[in-house]
Coordinates of N, CA, C and O in Angstrom, one line a residue:
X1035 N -129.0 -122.3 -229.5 CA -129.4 -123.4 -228.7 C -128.1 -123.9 -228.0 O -127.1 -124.1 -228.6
X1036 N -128.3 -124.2 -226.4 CA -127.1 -124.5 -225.8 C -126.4 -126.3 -226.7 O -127.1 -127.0 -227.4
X1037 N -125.5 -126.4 -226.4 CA -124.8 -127.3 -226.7 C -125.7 -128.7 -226.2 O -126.3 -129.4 -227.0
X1038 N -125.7 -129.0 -224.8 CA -126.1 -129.5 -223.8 C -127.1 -130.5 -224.4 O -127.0 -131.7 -224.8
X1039 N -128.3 -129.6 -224.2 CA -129.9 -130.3 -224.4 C -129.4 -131.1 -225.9 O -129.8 -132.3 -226.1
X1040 N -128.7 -130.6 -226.8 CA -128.2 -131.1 -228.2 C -127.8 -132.3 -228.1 O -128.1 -133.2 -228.8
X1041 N -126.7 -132.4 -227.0 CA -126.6 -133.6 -227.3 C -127.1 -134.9 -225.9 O -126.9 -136.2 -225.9
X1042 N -127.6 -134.3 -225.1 CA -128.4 -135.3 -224.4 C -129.6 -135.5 -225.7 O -130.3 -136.4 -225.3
X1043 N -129.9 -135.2 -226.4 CA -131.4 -135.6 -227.3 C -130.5 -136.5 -228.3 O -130.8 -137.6 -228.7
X1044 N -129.3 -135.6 -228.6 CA -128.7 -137.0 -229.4 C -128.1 -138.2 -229.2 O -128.0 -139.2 -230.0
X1045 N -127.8 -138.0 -227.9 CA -127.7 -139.4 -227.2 C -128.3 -139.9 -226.6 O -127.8 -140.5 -225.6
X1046 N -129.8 -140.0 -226.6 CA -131.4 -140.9 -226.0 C -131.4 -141.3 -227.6 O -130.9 -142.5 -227.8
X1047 N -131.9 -140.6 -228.9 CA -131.6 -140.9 -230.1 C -130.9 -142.1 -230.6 O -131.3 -143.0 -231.3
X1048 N -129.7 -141.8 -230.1 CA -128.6 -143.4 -230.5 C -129.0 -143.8 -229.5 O -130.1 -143.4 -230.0
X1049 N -129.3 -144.3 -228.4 CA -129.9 -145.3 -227.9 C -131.1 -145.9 -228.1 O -131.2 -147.2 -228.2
X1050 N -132.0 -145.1 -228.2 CA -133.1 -145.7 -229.1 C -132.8 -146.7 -230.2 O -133.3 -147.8 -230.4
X1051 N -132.0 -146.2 -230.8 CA -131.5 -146.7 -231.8 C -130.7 -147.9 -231.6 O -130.9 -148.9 -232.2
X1052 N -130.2 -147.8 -231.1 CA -129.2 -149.4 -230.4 C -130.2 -150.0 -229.7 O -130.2 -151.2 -229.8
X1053 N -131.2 -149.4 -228.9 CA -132.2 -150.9 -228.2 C -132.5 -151.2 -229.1 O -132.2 -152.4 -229.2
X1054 N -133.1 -150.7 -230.3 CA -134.4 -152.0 -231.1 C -133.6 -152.2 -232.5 O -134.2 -152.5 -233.5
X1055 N -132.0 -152.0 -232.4 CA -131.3 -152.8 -233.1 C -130.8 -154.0 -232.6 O -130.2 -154.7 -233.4
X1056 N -130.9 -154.2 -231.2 CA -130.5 -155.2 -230.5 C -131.9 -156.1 -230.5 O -131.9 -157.2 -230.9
X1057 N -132.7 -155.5 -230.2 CA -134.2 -156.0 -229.9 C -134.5 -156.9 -231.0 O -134.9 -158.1 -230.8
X1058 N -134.3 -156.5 -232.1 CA -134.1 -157.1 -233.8 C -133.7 -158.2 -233.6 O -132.7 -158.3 -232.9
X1059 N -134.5 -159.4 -234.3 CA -133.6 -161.0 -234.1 C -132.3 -160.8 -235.2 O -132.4 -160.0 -236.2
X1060 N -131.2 -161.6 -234.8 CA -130.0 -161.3 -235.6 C -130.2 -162.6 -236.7 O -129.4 -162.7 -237.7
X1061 N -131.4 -163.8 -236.4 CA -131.1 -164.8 -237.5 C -131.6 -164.3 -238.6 O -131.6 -163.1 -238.9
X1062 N -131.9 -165.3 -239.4 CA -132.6 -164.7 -240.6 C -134.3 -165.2 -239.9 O -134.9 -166.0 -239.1
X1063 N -134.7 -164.0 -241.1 CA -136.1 -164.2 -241.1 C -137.0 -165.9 -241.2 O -136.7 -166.8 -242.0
X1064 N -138.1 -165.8 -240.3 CA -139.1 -167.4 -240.7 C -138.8 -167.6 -242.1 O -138.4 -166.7 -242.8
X1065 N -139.2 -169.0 -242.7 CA -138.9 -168.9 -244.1 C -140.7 -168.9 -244.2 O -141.6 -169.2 -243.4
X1066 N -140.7 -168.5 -245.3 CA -142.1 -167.3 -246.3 C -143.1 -169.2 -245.9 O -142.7 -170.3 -245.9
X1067 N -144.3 -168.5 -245.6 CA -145.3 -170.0 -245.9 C -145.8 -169.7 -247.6 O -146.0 -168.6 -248.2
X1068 N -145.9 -171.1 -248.1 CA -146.9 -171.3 -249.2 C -147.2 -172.7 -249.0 O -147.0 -173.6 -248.1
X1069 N -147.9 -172.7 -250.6 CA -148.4 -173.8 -251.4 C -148.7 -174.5 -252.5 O -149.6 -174.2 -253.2
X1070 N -147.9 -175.3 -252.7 CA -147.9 -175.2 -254.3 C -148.6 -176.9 -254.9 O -148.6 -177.9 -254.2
X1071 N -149.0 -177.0 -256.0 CA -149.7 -177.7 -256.8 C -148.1 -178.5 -258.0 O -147.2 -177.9 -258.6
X1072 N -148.2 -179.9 -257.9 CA -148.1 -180.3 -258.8 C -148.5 -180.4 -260.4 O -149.7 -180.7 -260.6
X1073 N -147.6 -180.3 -261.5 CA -147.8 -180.1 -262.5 C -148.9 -181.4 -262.9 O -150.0 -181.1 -263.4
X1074 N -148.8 -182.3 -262.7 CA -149.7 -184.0 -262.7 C -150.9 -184.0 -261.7 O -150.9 -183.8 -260.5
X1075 N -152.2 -184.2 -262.5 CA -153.0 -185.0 -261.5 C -154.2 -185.6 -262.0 O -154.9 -185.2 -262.9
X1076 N -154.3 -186.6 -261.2 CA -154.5 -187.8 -261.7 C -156.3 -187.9 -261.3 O -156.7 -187.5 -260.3
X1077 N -157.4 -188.6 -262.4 CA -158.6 -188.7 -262.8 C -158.6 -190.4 -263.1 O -158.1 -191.0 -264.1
X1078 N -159.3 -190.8 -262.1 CA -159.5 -192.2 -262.2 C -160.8 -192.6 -263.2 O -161.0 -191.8 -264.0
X1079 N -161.4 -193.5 -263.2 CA -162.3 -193.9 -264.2 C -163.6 -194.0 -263.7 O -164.6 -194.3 -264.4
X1080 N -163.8 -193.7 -262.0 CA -164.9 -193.0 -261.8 C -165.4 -191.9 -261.1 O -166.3 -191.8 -260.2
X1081 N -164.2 -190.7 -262.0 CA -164.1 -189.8 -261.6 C -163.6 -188.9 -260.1 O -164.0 -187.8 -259.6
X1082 N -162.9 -189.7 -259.8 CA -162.4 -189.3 -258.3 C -160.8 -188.6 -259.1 O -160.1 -189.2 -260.0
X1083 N -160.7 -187.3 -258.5 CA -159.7 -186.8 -258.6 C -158.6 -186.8 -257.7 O -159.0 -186.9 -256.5
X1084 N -157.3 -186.6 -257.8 CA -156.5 -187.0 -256.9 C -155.1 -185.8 -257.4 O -154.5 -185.8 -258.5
X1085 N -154.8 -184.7 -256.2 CA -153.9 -183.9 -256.3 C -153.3 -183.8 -255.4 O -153.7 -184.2 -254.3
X1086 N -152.0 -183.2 -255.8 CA -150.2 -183.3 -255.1 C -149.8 -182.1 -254.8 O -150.2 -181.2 -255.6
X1087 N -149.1 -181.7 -253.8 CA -148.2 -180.7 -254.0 C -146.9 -180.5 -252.7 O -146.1 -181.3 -252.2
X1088 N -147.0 -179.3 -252.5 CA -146.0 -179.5 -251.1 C -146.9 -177.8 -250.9 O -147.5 -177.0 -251.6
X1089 N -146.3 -178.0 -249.4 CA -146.5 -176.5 -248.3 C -145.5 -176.4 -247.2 O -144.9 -177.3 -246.6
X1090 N -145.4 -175.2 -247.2 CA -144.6 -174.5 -245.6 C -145.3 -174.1 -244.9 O -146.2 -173.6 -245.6
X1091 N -145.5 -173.9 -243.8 CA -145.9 -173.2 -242.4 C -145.4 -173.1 -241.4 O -144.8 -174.0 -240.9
X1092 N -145.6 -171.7 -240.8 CA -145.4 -171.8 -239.4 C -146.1 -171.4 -238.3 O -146.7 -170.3 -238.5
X1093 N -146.2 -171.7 -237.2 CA -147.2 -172.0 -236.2 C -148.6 -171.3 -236.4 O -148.8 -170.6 -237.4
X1094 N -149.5 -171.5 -235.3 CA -150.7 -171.7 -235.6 C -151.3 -171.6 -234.5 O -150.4 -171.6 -233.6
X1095 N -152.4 -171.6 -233.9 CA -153.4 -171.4 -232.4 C -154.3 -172.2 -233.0 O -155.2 -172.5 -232.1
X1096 N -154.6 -173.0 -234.6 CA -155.7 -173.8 -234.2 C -155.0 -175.0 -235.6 O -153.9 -175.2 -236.1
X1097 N -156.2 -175.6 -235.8 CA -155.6 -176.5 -236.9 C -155.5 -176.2 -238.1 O -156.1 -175.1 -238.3
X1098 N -154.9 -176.6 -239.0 CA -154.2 -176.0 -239.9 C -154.3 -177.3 -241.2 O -154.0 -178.5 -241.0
X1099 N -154.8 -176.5 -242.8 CA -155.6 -177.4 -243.2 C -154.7 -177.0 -244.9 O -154.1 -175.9 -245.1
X1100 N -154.8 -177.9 -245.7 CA -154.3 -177.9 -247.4 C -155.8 -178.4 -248.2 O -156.0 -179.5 -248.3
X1101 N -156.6 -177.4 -248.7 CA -157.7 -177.7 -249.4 C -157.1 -177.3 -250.9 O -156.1 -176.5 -251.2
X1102 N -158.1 -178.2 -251.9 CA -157.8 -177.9 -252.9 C -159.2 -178.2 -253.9 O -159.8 -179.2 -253.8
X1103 N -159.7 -177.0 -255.0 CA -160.2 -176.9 -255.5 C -159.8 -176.7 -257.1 O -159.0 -175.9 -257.4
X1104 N -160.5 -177.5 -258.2 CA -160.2 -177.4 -259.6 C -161.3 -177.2 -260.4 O -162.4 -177.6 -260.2
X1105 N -161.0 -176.2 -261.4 CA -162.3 -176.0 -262.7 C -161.4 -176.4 -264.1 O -160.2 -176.1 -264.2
X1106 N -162.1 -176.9 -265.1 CA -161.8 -176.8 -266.3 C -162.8 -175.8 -267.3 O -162.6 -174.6 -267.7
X1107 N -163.7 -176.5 -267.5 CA -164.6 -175.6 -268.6 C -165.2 -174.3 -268.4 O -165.1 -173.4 -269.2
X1108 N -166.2 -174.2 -266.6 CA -166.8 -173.0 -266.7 C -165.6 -172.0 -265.6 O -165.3 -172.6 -264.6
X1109 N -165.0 -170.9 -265.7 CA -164.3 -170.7 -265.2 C -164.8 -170.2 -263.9 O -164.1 -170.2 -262.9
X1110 N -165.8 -169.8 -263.8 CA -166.2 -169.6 -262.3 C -166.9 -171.0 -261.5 O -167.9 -170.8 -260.7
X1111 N -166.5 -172.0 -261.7 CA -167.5 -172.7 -261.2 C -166.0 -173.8 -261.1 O -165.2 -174.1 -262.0
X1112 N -165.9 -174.2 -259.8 CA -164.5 -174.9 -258.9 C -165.4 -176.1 -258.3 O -166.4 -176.0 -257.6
X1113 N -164.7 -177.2 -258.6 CA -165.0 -178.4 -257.6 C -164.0 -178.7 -256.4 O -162.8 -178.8 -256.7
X1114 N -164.5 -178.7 -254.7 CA -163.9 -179.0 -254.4 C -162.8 -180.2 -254.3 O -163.3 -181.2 -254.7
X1115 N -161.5 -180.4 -253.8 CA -161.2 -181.9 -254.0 C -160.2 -182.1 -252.7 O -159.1 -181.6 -252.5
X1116 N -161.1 -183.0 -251.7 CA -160.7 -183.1 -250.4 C -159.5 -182.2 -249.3 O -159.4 -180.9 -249.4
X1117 N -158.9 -182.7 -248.6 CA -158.6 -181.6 -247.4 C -157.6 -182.1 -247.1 O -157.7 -183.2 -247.7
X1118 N -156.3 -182.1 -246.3 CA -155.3 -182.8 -245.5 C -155.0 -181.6 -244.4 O -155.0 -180.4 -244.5
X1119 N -154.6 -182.4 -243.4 CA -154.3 -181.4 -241.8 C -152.7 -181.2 -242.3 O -152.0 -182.1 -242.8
X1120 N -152.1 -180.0 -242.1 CA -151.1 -179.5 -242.2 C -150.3 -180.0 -240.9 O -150.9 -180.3 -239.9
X1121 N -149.3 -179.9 -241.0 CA -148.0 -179.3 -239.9 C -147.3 -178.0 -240.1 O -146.5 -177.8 -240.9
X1122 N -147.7 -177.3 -239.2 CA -146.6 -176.3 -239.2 C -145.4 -175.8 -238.8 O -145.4 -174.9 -238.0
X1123 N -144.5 -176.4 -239.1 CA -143.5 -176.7 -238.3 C -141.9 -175.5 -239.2 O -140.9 -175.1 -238.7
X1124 N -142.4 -175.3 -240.2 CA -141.7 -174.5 -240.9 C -140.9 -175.2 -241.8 O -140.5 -174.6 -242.8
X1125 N -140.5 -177.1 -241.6 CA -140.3 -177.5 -242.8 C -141.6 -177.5 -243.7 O -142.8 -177.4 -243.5
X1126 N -140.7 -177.7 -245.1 CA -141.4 -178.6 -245.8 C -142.4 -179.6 -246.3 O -141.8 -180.6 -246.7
X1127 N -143.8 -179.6 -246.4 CA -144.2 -181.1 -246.5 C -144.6 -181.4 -247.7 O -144.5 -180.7 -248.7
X1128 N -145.4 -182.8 -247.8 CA -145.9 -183.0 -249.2 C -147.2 -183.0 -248.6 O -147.4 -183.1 -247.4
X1129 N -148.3 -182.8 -249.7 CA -150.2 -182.8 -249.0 C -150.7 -183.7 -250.5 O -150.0 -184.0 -251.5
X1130 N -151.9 -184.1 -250.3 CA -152.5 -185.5 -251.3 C -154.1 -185.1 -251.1 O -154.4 -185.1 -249.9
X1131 N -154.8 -184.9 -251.7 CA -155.9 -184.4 -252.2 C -157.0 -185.4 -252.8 O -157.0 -185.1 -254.0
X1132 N -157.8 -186.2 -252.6 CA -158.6 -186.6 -253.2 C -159.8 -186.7 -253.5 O -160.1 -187.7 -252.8
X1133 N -161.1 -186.2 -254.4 CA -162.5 -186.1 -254.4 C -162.8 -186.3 -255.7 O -162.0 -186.4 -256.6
X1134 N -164.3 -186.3 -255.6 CA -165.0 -186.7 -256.8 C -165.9 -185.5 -256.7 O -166.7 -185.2 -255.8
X1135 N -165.7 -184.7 -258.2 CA -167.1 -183.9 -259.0 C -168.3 -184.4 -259.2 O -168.5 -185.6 -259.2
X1136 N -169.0 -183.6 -259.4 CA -170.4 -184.3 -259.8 C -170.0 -184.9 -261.1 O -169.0 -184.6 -261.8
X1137 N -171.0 -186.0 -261.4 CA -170.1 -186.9 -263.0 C -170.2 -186.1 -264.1 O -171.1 -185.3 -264.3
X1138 N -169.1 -186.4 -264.8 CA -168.6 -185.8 -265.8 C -168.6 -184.4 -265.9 O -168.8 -183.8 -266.9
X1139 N -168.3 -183.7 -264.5 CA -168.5 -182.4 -264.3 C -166.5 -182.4 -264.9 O -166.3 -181.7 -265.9
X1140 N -165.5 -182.9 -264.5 CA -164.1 -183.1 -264.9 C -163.8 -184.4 -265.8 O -164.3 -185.5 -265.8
X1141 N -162.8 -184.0 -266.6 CA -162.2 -185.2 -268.1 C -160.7 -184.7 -267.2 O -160.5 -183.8 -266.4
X1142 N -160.0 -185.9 -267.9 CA -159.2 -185.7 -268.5 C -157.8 -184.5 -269.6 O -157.7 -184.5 -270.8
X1143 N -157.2 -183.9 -268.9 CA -156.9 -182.5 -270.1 C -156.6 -181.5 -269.0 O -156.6 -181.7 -267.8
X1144 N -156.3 -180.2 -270.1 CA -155.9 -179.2 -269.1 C -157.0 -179.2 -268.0 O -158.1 -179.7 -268.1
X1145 N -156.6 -178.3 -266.6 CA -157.3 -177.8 -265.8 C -156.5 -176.3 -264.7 O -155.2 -176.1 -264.6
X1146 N -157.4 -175.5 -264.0 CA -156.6 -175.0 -262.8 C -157.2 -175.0 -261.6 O -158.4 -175.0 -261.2
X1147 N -156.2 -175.2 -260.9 CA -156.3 -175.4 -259.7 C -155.8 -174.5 -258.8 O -154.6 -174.0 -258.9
X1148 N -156.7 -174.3 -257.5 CA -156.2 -173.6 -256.5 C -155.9 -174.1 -255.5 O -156.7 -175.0 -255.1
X1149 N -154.8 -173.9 -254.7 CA -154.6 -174.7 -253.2 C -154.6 -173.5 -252.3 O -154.2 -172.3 -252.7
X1150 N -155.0 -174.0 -251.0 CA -155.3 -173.0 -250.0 C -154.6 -173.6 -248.6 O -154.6 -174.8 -248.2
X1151 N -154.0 -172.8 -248.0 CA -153.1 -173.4 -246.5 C -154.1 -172.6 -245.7 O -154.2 -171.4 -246.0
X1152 N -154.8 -173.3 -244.5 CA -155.7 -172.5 -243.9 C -155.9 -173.2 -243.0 O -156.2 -174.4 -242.9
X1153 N -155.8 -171.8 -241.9 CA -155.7 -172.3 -240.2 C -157.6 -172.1 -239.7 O -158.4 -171.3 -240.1
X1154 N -157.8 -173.0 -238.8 CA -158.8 -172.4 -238.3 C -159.0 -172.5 -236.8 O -159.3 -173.5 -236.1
X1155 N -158.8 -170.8 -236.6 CA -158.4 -170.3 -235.5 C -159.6 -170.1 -234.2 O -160.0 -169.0 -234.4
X1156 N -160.0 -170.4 -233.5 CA -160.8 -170.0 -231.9 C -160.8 -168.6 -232.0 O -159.8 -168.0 -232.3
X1157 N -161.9 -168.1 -231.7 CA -162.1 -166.8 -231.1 C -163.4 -166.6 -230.9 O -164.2 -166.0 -231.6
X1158 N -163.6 -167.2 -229.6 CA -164.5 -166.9 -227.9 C -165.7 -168.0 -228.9 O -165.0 -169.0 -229.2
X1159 N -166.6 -168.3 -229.3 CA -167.4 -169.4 -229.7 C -167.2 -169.3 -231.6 O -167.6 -170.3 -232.2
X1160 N -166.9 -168.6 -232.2 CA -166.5 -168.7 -233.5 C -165.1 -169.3 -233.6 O -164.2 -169.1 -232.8
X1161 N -165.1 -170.1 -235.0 CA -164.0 -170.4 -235.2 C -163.7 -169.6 -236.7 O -164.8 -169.4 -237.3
X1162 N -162.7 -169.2 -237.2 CA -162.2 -168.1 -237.8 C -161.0 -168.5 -239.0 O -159.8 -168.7 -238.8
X1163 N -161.8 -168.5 -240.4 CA -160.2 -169.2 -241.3 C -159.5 -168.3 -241.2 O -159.9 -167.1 -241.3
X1164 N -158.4 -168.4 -241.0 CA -157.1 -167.3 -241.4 C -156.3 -168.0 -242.3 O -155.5 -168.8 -241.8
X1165 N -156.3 -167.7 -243.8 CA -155.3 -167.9 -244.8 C -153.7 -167.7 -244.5 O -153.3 -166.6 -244.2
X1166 N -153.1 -168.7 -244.6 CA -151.7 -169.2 -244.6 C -150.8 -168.5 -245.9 O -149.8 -167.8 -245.9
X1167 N -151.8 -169.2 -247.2 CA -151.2 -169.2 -248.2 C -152.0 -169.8 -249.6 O -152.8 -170.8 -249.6
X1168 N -151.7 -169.1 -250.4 CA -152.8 -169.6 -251.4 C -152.3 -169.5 -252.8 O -151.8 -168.4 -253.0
X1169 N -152.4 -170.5 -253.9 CA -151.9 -170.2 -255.3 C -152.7 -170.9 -255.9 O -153.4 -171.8 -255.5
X1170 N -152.5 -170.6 -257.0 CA -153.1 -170.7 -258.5 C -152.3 -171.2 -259.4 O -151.2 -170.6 -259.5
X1171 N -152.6 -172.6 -260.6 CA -151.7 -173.5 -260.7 C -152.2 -174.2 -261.6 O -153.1 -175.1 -261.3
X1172 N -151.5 -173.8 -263.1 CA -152.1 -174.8 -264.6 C -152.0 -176.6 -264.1 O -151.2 -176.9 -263.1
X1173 N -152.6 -177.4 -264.6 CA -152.5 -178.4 -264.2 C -153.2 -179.4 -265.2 O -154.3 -179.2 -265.5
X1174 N -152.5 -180.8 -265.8 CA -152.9 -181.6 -266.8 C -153.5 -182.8 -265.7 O -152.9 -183.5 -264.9
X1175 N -154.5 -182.9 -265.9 CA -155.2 -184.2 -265.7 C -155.1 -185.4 -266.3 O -155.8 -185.8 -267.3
X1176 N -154.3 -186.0 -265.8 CA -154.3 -187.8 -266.4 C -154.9 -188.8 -266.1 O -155.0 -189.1 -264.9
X1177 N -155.5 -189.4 -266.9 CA -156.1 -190.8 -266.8 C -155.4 -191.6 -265.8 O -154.2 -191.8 -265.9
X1178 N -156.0 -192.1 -264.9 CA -155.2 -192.9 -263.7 C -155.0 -194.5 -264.2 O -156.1 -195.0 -264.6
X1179 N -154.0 -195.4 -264.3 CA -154.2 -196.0 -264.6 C -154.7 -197.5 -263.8 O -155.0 -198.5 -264.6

């Protein structure tokens, strides 16, 4: 094989190579979205639950939401416990949660909890959850005082 064509292919090659190394952002990567659950949360005396945590995100096409759901006894069976609108801004935030089970569906004592970061996105007359970020999170329920 002539010399030639050899190295014009190897030099489109390293170029290729140099565009979409350049093309490449040189910062560091978005920082990761989640969501996490406070170790504490708190059960008032007529049963209204109340949960903590923090989330990251970043941007979004529609609104952007921190739901949070808890079970103790039956494990497939989750109460929800209210909602807060996110920011996604890529800091940090804190989110606050509060609802009531049906009565005496939650005590007091261990429980788990899931939290959910969830956008809900437009597309043409549906609107569409797109999960952010989601965890799973032991959690002691205390008596509020």
């Amino acid at each position: 094989m002539p010399l030639r064509p050899l190295l014009g292919a190897a030099s489109c090659a390293a170029l290729l190579l140099l565009g979409a190394a350049a093309a490449a952002p040189s910062a560091v990567a978005a920082p990761a979205e989640y969501v996490t659950v406070d170790a504490k949360g708190r059960i008032a005396a007529d049963g209204t639950v109340t949960l903590t945590g923090a989330y990251r995100c970043v941007g979004g096409t529609g609104p952007v939401f921190v739901s949070s759901s808890v079970n103790q006894v039956t494990p497939h069976v989750s109460y929800g416990i209210g909602g807060t609108a996110a920011v996604c801004d890529g800091a940090e935030h804190r989110w606050e949660n509060s609802g009531k089970a049906p009565q005496d569906a939650l005590k007091a004592g261990a429980a788990k909890v899931e939290a959910t970061l969830m956008e809900l996105r437009g597309s043409g007359i549906l609107v569409i959850p797109v999960p952010h970020a989601v965890s799973h999170h032991d959690v002691t329920l205390a008596a509020a005082a």
